[in-house]
PDB file of C-alpha atoms in Angstrom:
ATOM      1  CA  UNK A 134       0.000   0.000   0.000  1.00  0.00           C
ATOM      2  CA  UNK A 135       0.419   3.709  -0.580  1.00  0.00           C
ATOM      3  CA  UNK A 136       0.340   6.948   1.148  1.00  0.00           C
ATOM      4  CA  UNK A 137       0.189  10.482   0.296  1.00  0.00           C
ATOM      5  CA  UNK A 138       0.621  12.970   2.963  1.00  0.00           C
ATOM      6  CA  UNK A 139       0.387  16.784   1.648  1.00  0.00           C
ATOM      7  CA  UNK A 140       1.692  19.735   3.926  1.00  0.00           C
ATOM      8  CA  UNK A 141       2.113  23.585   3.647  1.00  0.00           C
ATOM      9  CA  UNK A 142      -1.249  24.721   3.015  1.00  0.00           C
ATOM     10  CA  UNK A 143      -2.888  27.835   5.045  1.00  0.00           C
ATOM     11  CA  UNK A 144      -4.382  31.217   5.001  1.00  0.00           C
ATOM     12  CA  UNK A 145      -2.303  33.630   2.849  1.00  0.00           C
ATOM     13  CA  UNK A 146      -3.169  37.130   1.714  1.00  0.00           C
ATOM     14  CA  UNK A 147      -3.311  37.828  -2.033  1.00  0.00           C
ATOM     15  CA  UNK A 148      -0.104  38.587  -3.917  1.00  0.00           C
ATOM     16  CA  UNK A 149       1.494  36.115  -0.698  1.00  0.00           C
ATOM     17  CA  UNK A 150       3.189  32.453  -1.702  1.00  0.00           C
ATOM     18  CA  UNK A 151       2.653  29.115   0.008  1.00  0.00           C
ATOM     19  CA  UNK A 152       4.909  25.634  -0.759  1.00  0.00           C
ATOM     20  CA  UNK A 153       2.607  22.652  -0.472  1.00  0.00           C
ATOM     21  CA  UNK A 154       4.465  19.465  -0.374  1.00  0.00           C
ATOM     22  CA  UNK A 155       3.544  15.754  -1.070  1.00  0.00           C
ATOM     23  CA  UNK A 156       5.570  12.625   0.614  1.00  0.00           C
ATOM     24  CA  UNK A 157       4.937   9.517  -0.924  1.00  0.00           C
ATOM     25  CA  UNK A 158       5.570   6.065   1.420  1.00  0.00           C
ATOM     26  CA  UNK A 159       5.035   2.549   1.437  1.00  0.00           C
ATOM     27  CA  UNK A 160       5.665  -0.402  -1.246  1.00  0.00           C
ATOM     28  CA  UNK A 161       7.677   1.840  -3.579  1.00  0.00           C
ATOM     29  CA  UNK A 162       9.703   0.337  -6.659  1.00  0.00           C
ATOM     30  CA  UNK A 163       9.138   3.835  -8.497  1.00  0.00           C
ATOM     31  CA  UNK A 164       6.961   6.766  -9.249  1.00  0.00           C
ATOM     32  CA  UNK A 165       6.017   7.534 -12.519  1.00  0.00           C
ATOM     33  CA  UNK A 166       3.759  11.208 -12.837  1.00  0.00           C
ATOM     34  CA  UNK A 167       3.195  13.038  -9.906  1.00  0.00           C
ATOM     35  CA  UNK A 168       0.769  16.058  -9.884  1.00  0.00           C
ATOM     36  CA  UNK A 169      -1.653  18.527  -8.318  1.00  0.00           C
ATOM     37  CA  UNK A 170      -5.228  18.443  -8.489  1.00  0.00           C
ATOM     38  CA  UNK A 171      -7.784  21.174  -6.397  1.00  0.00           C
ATOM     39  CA  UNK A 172     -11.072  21.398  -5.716  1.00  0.00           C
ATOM     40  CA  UNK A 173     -13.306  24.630  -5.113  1.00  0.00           C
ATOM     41  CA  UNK A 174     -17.060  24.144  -3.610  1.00  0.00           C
ATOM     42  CA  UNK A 175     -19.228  23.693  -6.376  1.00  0.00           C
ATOM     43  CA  UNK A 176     -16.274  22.994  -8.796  1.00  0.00           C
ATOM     44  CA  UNK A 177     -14.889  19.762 -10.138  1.00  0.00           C
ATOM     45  CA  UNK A 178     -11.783  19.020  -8.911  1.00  0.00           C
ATOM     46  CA  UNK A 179      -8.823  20.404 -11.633  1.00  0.00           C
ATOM     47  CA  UNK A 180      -5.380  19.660 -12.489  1.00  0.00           C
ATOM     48  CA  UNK A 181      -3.015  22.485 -11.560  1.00  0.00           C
ATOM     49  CA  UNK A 182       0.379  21.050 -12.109  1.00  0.00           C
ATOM     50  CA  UNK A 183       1.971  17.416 -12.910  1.00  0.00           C
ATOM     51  CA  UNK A 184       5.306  16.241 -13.530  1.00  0.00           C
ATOM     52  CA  UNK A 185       6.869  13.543 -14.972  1.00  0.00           C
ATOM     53  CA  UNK A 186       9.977  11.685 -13.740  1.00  0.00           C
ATOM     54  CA  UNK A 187      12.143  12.908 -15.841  1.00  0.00           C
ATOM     55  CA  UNK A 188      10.868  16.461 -14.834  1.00  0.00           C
ATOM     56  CA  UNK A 189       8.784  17.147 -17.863  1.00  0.00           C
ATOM     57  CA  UNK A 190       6.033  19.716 -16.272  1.00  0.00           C
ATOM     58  CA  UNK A 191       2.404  20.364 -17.194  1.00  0.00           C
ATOM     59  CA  UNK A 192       0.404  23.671 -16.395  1.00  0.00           C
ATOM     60  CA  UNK A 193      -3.314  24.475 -15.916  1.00  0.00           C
ATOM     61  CA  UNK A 194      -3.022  28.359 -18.076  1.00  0.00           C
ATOM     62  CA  UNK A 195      -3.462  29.988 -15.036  1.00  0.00           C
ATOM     63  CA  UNK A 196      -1.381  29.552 -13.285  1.00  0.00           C
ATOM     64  CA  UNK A 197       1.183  29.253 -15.368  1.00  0.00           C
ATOM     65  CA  UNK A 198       4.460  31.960 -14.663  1.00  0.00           C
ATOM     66  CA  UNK A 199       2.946  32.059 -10.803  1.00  0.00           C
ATOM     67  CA  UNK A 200       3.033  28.620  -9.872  1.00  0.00           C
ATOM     68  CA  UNK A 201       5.411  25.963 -10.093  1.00  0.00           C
ATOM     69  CA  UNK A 202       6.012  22.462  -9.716  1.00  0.00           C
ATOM     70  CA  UNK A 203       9.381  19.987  -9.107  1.00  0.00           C
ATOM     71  CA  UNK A 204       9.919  17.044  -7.525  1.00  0.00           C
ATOM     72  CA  UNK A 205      12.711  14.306  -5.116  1.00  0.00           C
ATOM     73  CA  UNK A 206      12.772  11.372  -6.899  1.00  0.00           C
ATOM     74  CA  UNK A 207      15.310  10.361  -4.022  1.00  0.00           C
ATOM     75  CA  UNK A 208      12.788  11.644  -1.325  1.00  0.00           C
ATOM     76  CA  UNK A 209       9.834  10.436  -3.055  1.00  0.00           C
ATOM     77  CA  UNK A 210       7.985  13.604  -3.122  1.00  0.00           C
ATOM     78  CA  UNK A 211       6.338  16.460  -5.182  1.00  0.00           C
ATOM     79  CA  UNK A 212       6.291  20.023  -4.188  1.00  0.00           C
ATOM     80  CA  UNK A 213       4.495  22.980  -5.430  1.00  0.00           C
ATOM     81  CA  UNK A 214       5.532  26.664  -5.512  1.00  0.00           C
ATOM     82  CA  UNK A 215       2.372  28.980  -5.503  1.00  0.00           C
ATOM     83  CA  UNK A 216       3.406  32.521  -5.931  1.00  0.00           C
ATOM     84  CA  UNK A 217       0.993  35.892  -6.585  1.00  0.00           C
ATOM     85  CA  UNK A 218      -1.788  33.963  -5.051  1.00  0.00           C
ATOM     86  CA  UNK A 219      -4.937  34.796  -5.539  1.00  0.00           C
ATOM     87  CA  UNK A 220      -8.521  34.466  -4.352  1.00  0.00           C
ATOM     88  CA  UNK A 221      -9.216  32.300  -6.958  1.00  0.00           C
ATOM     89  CA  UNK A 222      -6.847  30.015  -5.999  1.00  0.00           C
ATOM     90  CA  UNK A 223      -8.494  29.178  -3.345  1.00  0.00           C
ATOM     91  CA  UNK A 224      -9.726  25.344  -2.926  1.00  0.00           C
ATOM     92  CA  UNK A 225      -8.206  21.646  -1.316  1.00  0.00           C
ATOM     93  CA  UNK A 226      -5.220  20.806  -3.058  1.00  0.00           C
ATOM     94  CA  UNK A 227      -4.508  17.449  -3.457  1.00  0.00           C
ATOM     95  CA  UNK A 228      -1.550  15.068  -4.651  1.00  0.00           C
ATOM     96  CA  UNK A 229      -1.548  12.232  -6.947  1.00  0.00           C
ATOM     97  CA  UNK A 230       1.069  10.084  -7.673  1.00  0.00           C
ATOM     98  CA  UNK A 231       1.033   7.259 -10.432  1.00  0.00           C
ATOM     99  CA  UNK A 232       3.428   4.342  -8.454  1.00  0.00           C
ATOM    100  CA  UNK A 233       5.093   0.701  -9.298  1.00  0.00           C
ATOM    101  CA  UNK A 234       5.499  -1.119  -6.165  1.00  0.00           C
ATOM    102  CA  UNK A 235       6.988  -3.680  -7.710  1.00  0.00           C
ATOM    103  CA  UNK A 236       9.791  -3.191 -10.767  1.00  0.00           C
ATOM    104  CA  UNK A 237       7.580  -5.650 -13.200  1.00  0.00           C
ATOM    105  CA  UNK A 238       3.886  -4.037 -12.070  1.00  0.00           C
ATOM    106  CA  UNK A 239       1.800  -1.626 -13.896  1.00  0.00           C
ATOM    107  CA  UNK A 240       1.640   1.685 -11.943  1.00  0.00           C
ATOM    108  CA  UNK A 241      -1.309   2.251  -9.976  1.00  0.00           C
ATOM    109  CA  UNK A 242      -2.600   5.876  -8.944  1.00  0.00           C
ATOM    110  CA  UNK A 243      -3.082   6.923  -5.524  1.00  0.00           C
ATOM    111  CA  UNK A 244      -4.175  10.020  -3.984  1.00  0.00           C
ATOM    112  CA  UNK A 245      -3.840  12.382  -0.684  1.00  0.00           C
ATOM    113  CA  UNK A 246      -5.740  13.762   1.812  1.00  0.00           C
ATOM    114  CA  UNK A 247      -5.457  16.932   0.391  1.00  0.00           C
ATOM    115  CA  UNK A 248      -4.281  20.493   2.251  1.00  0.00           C
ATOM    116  CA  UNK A 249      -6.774  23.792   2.216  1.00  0.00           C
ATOM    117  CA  UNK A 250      -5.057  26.876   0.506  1.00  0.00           C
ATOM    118  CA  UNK A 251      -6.817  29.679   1.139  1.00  0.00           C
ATOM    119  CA  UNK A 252      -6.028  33.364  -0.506  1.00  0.00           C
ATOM    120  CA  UNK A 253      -7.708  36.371   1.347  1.00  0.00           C
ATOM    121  CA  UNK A 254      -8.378  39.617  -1.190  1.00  0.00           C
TER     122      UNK A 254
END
């Protein structure tokens, strides 16, 4: 088994920056895509950022030039730079993470808990 645990979310005043970060544990051979998804009330949940081993990144427009994502391959985990924040970006942001535990599996996706990120105008 799996688990995501996200950290670094909070209450941060427009124009302010947060760093949410995702550890991955558990039966890990290796991680494929990692990536952030959020959810607003009344909104599906959206992909904001995603990243491929090899460090090929993906943006939702935007938040592209404001927000950015890397990753630890070593440390298992995904991080992601908001910067400019703003109310909009307010929502649960959770990780996802597509993982081999074993080196002749398929990967499997699992998903956090999710951290609240909320932007005050």
């Amino acid at each position: 088994q799996v688990q995501l645990v996200e950290s670094g979310g909070g209450l941060v005043q427009a124009g302010g920056s947060l760093r949410l970060s995702c550890a991955a544990s558990g039966s890990i051979a290796s991680i494929n895509s990692m990536g952030w998804y959020r959810q607003a009330p009344g909104i599906q949940r959206e992909l904001v950022a995603t990243i491929t081993r090899g460090g090929t990144t993906n943006y939702k427009d935007s938040v592209k030039g404001r927000f950015t994502i890397s990753r630890d391959n070593a440390k298992n985990t995904v991080y992601l730079q908001m910067n400019s924040l703003k109310p909009e970006d307010t929502a649960h942001y959770v990780c996802s993470a597509d993982v081999k535990s074993s080196p002749w599996g398929s990967a499997k996706g699992y998903w956090g808990q999710g951290t609240q990120v909320t932007v005050s105008s």
